[in-house]
PDB file of C-alpha atoms in Angstrom:
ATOM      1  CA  UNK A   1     -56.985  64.909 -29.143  1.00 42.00           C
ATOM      2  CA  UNK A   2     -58.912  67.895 -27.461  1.00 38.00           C
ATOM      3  CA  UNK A   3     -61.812  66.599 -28.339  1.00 40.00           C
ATOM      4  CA  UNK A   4     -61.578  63.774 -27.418  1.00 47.00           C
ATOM      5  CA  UNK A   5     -60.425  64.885 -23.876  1.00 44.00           C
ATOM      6  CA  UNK A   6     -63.454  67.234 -23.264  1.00 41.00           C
ATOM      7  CA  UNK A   7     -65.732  64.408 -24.276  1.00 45.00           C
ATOM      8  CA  UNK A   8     -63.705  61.768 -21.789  1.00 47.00           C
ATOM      9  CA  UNK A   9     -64.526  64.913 -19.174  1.00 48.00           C
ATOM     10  CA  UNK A  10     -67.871  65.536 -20.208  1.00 50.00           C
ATOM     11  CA  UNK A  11     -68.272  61.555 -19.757  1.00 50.00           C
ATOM     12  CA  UNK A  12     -66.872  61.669 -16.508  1.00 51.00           C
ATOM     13  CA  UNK A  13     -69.313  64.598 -15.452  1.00 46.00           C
ATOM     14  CA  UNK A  14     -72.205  62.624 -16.537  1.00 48.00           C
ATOM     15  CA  UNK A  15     -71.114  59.911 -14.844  1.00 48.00           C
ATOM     16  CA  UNK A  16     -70.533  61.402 -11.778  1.00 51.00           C
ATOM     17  CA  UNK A  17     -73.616  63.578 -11.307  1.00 51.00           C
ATOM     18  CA  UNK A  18     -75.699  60.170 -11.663  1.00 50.00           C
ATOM     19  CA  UNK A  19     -73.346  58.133  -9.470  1.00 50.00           C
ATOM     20  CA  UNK A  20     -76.228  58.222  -6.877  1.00 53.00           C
ATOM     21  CA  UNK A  21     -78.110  55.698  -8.294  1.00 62.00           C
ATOM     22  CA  UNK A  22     -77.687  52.110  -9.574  1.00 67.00           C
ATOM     23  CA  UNK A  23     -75.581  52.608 -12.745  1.00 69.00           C
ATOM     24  CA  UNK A  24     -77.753  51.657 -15.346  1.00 83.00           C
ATOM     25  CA  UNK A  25     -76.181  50.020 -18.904  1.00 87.00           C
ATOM     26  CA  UNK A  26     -75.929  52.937 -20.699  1.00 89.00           C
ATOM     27  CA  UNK A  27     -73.752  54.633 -17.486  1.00 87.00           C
ATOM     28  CA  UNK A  28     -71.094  52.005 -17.773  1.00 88.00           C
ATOM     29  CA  UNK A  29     -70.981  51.789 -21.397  1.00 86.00           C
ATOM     30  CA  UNK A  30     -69.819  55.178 -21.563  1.00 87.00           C
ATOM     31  CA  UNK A  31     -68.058  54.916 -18.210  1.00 86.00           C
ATOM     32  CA  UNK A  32     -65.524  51.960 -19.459  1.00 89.00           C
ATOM     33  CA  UNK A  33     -65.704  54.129 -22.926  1.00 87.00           C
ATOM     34  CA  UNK A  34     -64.053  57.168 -21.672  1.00 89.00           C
ATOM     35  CA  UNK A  35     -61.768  54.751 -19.384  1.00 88.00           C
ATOM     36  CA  UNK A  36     -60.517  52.813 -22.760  1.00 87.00           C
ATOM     37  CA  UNK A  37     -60.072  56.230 -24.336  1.00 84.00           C
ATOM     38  CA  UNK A  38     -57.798  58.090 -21.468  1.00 84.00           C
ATOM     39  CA  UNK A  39     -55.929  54.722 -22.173  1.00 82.00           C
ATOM     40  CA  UNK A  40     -54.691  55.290 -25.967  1.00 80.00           C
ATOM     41  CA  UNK A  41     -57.146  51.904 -26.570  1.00 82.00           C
ATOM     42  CA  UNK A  42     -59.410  53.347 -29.512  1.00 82.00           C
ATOM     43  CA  UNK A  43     -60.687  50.141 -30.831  1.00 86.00           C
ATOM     44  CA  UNK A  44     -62.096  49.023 -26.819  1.00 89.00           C
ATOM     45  CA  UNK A  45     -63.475  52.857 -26.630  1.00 86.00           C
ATOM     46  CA  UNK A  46     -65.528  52.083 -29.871  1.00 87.00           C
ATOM     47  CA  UNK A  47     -66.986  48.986 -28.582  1.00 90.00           C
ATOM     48  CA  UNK A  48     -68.133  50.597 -25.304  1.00 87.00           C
ATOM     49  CA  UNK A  49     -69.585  53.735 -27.385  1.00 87.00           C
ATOM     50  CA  UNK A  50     -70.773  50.686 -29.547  1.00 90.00           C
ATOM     51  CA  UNK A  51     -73.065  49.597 -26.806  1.00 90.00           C
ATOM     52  CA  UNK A  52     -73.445  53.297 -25.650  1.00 84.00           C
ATOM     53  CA  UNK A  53     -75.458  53.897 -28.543  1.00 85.00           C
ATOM     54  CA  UNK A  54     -77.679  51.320 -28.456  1.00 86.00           C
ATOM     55  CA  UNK A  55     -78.035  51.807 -24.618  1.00 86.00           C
ATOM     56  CA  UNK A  56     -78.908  55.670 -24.011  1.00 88.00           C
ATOM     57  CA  UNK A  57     -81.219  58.018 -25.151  1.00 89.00           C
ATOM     58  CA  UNK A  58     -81.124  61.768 -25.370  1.00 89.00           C
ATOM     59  CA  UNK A  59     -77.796  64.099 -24.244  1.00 90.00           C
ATOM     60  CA  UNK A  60     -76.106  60.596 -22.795  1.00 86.00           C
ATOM     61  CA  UNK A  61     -76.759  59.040 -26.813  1.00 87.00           C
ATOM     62  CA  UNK A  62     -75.161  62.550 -27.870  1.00 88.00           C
ATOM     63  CA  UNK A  63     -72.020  62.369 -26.502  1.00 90.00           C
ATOM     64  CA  UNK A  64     -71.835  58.615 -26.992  1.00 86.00           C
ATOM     65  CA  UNK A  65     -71.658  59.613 -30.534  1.00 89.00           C
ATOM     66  CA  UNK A  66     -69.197  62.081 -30.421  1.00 90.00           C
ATOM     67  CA  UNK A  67     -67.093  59.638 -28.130  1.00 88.00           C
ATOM     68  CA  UNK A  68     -67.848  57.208 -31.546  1.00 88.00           C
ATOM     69  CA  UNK A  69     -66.767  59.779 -33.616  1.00 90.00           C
ATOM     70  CA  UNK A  70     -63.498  60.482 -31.911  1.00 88.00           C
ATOM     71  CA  UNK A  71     -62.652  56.608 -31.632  1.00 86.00           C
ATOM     72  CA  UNK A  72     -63.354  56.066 -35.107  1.00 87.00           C
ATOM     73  CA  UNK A  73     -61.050  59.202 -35.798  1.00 86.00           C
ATOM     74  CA  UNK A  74     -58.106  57.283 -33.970  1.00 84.00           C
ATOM     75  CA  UNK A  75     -58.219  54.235 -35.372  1.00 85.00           C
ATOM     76  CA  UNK A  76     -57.692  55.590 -38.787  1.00 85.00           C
ATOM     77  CA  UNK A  77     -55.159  57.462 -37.519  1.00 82.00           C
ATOM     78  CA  UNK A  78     -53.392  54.407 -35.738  1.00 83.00           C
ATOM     79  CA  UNK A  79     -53.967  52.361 -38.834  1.00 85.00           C
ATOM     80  CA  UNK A  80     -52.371  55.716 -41.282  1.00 85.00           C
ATOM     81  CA  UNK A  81     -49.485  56.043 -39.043  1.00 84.00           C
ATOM     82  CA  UNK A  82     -48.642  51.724 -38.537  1.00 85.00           C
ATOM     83  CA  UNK A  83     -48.685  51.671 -42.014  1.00 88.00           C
ATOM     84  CA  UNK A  84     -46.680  54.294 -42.642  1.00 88.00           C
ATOM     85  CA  UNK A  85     -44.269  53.321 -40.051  1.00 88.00           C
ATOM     86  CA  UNK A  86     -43.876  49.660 -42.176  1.00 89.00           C
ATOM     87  CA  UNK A  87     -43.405  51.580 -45.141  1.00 91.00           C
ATOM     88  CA  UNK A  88     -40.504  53.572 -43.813  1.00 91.00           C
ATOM     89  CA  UNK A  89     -38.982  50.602 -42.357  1.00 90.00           C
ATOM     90  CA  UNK A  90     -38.878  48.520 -45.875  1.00 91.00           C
ATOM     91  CA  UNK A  91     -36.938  51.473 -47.341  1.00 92.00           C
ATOM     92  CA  UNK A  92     -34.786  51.642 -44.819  1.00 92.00           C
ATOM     93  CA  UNK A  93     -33.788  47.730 -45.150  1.00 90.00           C
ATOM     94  CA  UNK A  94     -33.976  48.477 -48.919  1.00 90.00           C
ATOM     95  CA  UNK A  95     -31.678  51.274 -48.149  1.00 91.00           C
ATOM     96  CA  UNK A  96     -33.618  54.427 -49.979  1.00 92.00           C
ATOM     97  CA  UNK A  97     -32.870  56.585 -46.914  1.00 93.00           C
ATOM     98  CA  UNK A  98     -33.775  59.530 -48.802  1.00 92.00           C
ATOM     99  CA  UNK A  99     -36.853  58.417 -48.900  1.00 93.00           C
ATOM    100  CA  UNK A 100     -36.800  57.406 -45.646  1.00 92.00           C
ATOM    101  CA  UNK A 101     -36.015  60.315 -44.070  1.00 92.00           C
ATOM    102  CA  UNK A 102     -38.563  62.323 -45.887  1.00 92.00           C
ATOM    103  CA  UNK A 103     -41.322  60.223 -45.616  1.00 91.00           C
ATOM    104  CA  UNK A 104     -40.259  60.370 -41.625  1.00 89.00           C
ATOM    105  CA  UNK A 105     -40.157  64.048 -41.569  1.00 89.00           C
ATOM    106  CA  UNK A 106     -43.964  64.339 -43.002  1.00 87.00           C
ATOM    107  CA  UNK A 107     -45.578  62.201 -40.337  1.00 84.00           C
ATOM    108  CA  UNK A 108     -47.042  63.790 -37.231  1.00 77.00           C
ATOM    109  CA  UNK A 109     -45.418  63.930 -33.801  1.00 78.00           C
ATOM    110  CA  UNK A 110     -48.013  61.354 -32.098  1.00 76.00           C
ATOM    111  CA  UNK A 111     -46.982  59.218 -34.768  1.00 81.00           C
ATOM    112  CA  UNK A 112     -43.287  58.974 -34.617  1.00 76.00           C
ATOM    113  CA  UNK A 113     -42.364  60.543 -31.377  1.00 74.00           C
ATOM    114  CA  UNK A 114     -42.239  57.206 -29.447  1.00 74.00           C
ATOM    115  CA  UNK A 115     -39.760  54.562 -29.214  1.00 80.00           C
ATOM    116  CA  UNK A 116     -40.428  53.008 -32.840  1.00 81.00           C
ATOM    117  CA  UNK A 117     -39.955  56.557 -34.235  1.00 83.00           C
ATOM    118  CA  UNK A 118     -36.493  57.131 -32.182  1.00 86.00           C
ATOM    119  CA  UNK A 119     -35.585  53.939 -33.583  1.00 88.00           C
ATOM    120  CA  UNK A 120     -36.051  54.426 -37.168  1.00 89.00           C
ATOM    121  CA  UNK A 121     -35.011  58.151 -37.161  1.00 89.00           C
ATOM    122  CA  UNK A 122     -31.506  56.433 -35.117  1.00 91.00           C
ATOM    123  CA  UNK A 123     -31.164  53.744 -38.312  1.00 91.00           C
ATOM    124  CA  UNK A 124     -31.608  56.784 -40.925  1.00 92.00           C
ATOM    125  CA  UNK A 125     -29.045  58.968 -39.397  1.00 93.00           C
ATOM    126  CA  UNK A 126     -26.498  56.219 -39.366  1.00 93.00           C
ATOM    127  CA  UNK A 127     -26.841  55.168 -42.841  1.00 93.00           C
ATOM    128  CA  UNK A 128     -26.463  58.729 -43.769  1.00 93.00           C
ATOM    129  CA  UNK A 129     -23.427  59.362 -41.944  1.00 93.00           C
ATOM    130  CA  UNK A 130     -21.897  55.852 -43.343  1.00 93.00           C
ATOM    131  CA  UNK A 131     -22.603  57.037 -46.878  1.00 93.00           C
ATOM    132  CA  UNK A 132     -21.375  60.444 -46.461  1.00 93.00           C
ATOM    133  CA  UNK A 133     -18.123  59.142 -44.620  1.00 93.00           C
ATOM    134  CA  UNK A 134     -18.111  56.127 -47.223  1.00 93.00           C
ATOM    135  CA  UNK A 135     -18.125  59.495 -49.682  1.00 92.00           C
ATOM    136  CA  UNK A 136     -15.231  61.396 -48.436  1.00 92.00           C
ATOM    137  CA  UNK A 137     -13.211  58.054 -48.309  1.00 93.00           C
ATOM    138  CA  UNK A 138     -14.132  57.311 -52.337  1.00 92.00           C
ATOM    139  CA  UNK A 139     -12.889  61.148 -53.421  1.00 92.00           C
ATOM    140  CA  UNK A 140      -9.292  60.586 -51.215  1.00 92.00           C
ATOM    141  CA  UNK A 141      -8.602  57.475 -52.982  1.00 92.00           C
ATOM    142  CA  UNK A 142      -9.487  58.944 -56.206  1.00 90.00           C
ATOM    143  CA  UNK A 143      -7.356  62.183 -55.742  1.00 89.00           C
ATOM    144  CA  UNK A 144      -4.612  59.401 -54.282  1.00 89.00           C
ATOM    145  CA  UNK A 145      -5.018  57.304 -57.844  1.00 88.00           C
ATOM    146  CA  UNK A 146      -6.176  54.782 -55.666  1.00 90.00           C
ATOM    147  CA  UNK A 147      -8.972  53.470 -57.797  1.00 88.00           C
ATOM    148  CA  UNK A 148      -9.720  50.058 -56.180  1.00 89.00           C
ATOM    149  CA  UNK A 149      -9.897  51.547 -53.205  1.00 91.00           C
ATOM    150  CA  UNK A 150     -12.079  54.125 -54.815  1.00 90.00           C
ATOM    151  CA  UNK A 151     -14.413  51.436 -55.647  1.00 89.00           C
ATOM    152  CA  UNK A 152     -14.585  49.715 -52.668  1.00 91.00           C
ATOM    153  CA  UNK A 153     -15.723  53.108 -50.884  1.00 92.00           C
ATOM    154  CA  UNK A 154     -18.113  53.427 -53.880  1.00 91.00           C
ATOM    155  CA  UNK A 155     -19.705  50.314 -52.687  1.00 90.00           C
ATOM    156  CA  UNK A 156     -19.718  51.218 -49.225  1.00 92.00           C
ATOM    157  CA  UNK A 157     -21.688  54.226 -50.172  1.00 92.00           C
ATOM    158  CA  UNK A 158     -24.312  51.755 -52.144  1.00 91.00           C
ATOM    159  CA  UNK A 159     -24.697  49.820 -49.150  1.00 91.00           C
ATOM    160  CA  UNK A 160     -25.295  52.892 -46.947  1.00 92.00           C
ATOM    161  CA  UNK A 161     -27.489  55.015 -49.265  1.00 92.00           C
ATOM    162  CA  UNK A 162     -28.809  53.955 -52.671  1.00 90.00           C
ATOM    163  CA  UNK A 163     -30.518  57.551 -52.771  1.00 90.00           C
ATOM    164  CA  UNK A 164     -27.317  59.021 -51.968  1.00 92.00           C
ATOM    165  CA  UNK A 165     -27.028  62.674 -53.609  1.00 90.00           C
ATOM    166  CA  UNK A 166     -23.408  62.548 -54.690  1.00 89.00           C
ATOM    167  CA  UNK A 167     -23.669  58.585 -56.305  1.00 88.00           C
ATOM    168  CA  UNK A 168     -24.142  59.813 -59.906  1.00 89.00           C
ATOM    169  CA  UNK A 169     -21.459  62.288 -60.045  1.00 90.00           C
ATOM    170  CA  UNK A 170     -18.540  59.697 -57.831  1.00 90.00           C
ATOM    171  CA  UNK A 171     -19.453  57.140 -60.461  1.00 88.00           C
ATOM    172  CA  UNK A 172     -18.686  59.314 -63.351  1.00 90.00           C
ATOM    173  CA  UNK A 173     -15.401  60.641 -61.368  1.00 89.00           C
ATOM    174  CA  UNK A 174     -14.536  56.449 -61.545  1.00 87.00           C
ATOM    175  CA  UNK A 175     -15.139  55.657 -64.337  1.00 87.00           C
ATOM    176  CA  UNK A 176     -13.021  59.191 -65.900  1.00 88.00           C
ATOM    177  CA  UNK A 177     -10.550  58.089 -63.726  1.00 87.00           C
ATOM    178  CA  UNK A 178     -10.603  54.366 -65.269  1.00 85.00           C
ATOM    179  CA  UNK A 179     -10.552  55.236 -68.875  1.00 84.00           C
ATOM    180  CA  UNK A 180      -7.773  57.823 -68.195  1.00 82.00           C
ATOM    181  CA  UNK A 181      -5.170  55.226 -66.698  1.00 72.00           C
ATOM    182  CA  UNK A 182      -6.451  53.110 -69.338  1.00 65.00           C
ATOM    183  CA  UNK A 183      -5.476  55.389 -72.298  1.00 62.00           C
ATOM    184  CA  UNK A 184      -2.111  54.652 -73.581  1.00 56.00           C
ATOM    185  CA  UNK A 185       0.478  56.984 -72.973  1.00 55.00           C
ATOM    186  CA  UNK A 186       1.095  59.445 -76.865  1.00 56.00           C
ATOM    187  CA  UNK A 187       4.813  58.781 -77.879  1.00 56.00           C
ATOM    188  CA  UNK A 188       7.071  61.627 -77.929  1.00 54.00           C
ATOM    189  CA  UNK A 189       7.509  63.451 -81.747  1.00 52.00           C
ATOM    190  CA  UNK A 190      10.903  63.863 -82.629  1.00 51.00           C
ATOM    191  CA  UNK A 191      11.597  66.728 -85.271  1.00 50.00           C
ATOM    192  CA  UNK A 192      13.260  65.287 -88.379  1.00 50.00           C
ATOM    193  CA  UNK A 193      14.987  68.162 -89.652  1.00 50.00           C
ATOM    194  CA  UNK A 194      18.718  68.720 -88.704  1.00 49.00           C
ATOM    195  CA  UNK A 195      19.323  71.601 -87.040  1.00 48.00           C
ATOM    196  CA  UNK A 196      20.899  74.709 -88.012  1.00 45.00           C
ATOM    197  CA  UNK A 197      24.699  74.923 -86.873  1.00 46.00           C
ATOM    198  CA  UNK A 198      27.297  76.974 -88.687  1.00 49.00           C
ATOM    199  CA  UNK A 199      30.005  73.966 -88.623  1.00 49.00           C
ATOM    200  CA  UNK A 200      29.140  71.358 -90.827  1.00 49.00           C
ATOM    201  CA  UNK A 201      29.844  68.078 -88.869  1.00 53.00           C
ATOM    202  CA  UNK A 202      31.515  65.108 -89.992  1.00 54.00           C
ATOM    203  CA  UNK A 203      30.283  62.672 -91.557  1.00 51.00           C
ATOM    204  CA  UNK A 204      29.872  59.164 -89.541  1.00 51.00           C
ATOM    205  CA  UNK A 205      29.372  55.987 -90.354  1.00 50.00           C
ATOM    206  CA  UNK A 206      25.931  54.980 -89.241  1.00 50.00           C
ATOM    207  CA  UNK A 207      25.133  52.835 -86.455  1.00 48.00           C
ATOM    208  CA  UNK A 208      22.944  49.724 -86.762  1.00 49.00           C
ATOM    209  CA  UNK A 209      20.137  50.309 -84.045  1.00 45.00           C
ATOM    210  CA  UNK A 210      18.095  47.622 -82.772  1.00 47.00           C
ATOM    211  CA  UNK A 211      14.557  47.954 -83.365  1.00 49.00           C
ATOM    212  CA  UNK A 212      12.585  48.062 -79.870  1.00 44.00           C
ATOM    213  CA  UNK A 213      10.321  45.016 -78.405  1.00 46.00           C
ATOM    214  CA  UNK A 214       6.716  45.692 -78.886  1.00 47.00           C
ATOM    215  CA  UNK A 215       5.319  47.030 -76.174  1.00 42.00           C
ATOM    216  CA  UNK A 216       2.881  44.337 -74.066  1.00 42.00           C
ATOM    217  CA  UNK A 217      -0.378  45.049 -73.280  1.00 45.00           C
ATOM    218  CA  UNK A 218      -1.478  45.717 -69.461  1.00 46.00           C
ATOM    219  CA  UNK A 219      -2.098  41.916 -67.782  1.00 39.00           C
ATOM    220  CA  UNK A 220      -5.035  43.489 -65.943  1.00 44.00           C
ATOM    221  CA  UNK A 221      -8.029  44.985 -67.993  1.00 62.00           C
ATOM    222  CA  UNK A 222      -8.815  47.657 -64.923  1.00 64.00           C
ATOM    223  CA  UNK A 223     -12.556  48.463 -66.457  1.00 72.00           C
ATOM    224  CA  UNK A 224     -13.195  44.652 -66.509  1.00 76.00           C
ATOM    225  CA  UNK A 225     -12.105  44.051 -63.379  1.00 74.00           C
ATOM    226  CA  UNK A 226     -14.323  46.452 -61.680  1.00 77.00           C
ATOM    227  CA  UNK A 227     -17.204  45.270 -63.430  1.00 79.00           C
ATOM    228  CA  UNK A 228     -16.512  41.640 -62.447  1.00 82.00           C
ATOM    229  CA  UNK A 229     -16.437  43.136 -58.961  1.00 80.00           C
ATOM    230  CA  UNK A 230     -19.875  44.599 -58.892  1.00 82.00           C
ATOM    231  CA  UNK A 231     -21.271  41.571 -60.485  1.00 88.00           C
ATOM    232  CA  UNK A 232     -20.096  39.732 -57.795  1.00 86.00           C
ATOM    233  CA  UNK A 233     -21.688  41.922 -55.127  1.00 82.00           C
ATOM    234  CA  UNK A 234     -24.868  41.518 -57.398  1.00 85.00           C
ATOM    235  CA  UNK A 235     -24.663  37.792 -57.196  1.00 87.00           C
ATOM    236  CA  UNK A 236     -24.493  38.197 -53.052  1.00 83.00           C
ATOM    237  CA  UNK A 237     -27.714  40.654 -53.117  1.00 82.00           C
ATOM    238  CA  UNK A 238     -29.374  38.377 -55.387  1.00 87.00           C
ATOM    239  CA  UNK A 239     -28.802  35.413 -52.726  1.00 85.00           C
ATOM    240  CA  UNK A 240     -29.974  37.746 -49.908  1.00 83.00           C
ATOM    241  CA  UNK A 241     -33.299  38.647 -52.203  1.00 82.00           C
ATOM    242  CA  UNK A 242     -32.304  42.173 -52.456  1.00 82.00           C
ATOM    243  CA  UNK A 243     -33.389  43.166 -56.025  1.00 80.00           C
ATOM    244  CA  UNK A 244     -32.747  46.308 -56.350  1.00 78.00           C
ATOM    245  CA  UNK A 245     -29.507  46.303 -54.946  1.00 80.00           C
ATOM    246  CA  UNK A 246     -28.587  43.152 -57.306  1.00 82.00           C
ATOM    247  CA  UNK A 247     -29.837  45.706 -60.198  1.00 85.00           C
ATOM    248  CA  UNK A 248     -27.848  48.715 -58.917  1.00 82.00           C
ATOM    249  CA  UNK A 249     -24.416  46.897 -58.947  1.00 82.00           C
ATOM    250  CA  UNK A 250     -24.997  45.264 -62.770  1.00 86.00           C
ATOM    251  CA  UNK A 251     -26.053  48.674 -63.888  1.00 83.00           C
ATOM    252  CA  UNK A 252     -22.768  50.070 -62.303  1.00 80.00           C
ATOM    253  CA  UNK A 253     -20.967  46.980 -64.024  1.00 81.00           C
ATOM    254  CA  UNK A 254     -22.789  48.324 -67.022  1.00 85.00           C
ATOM    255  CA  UNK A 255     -20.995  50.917 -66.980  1.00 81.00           C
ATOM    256  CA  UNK A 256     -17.912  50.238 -66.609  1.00 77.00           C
ATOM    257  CA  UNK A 257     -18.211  48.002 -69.226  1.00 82.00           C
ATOM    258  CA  UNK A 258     -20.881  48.343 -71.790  1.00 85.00           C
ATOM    259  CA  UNK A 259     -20.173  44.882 -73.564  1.00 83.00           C
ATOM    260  CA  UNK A 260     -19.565  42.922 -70.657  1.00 86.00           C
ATOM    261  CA  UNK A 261     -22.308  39.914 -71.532  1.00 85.00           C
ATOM    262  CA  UNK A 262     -22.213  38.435 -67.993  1.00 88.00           C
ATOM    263  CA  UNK A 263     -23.659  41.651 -66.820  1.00 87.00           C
ATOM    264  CA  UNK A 264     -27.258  40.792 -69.451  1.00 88.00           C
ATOM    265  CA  UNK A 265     -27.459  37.200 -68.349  1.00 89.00           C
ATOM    266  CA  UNK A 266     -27.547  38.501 -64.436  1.00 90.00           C
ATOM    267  CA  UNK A 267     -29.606  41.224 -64.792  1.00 88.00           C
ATOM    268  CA  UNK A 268     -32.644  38.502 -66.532  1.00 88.00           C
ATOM    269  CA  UNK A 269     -31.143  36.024 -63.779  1.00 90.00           C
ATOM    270  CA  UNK A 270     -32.715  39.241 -61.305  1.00 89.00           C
ATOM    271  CA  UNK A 271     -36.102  39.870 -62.680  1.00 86.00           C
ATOM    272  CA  UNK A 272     -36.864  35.993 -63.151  1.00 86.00           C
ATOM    273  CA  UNK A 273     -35.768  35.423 -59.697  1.00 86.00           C
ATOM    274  CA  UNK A 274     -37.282  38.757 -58.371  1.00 78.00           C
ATOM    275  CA  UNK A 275     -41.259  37.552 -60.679  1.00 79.00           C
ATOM    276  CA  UNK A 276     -40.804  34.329 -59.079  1.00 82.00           C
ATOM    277  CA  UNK A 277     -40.782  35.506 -55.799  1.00 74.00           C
ATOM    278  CA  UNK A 278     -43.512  38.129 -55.997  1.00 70.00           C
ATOM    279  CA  UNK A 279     -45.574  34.926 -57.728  1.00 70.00           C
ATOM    280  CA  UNK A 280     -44.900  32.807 -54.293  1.00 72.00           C
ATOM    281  CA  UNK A 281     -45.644  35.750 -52.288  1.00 60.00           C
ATOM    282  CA  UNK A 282     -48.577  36.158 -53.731  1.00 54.00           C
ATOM    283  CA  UNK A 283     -50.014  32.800 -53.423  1.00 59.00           C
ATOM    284  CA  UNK A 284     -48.705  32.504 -50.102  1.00 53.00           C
ATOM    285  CA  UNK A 285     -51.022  35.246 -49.240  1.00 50.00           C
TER     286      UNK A 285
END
């Protein structure tokens, strides 16, 4: 940048000391140059030095090539930072904010400091703050036994921040919490032996006890549920062509439920559907 500001002043200078003539093409070239390049437009700088070139001969030729030099040096720049800038927002919709974030915080400040910046630093910081609050919500309902509301925050958290540092460790807090309410409560032991008294009792005629009814499994398989759930929400993101969020929620229906043969089918359903539309893509292009 201070380069290229000490060659749009040595421009000027040229310019001006020969202003008392007829400007002659190689004048203007460099003239509209250094105009195009106090503007922020690169690419019309690089014409003008373009012409520059082919227009002037000794010191004017000179800095026309380090104006060249210097507009060529933008571009790439422009081109490095609009293509980072796309790459940032596709994670963002894709909701790797992680990613995001850090891919944000390794650009330079005439990259991201405008409005499109602002913007996509504003989107990050709210997706965080969702999946952190989603977070906090998920280990209150757990602590509260509250496990479907548990789940619901988990998904809120999913939604927010697939990247999201804590993910791992509140899905195995679910699922401990699912197989524990699962587990059948361990009947009570009662000691055989008679007890010790020093009066022997008398003897009774014994009662004829009813045997008890079997005890009925639960009506609701909790573990199946939940993965039925998250297939669901994989079904929506399939609809909506998110892929990897389809594939997040049957691997968290995965496992919940190992066997569950719905969650297979889907997850072929995904990378059929997700091929196909790379193929189309592809040929569109």
């Amino acid at each position: 940048m201070v380069l290229g500001i000490v060659l749009v002043a040595g421009s000027g200078l040229y310019i001006q000391n020969n202003s008392g003539r007829e400007p002659d093409p190689c004048e203007q070239a460099l003239n509209k140059a250094a105009s195009f390049m106090t503007g922020g437009d690169a690419a019309s700088a690089r014409n003008q030095t373009m012409m520059a070139m082919a227009a002037c001969n000794g010191e004017a030729q000179t800095k026309a090539r380090h104006m060249l030099a210097v507009a060529d040096k933008a571009i790439a720049a422009r081109a490095a930072c609009e293509r980072s800038v796309r790459q940032i927002g596709s994670m963002i919709v894709d909701r790797r904010l992680t990613s995001a974030r850090n891919a944000i915080d390794q650009l330079g400040s005439t990259c991201v400091d405008g409005a499109v910046g602002s913007d996509l630093r504003g989107q990050i910081n709210v997706g965080l703050a969702s999946a952190a609050s989603a977070d906090a919500e998920a280990r209150n309902f757990l602590a509260m036994g509250d496990l479907k509301s548990a789940r619901e925050a988990l998904d809120k958290v999913v939604a927010s921040n697939r990247e999201f540092s804590g993910l791992t460790a509140l899905r195995q807090e679910l699922q401990t919490a699912l197989r524990t309410q699962e587990r059948p409560p361990q009947p009570t032991v009662v000691s055989s032996s008679p007890s010790v008294s020093q009066s022997v009792p008398p003897v009774t005629k014994p009662h004829h006890v009813a045997p008890l009814p079997p005890v009925s499994p639960p009506a609701v398989n909790v573990q199946s549920e939940m993965a039925q759930g998250f297939l669901r929400d994989a079904e929506a993101a399939l609809r909506q062509m998110k892929f990897d969020t389809a594939k997040t929620y049957v691997e968290s229906a995965l496992r919940v439920d190992p066997k569950n043969s719905q969650a297979n089918v889907l997850s072929r359903r995904i990378r059929e559907r997700e091929l196909q539309y790379l193929n189309e893509e592809t040929s569109i292009k």
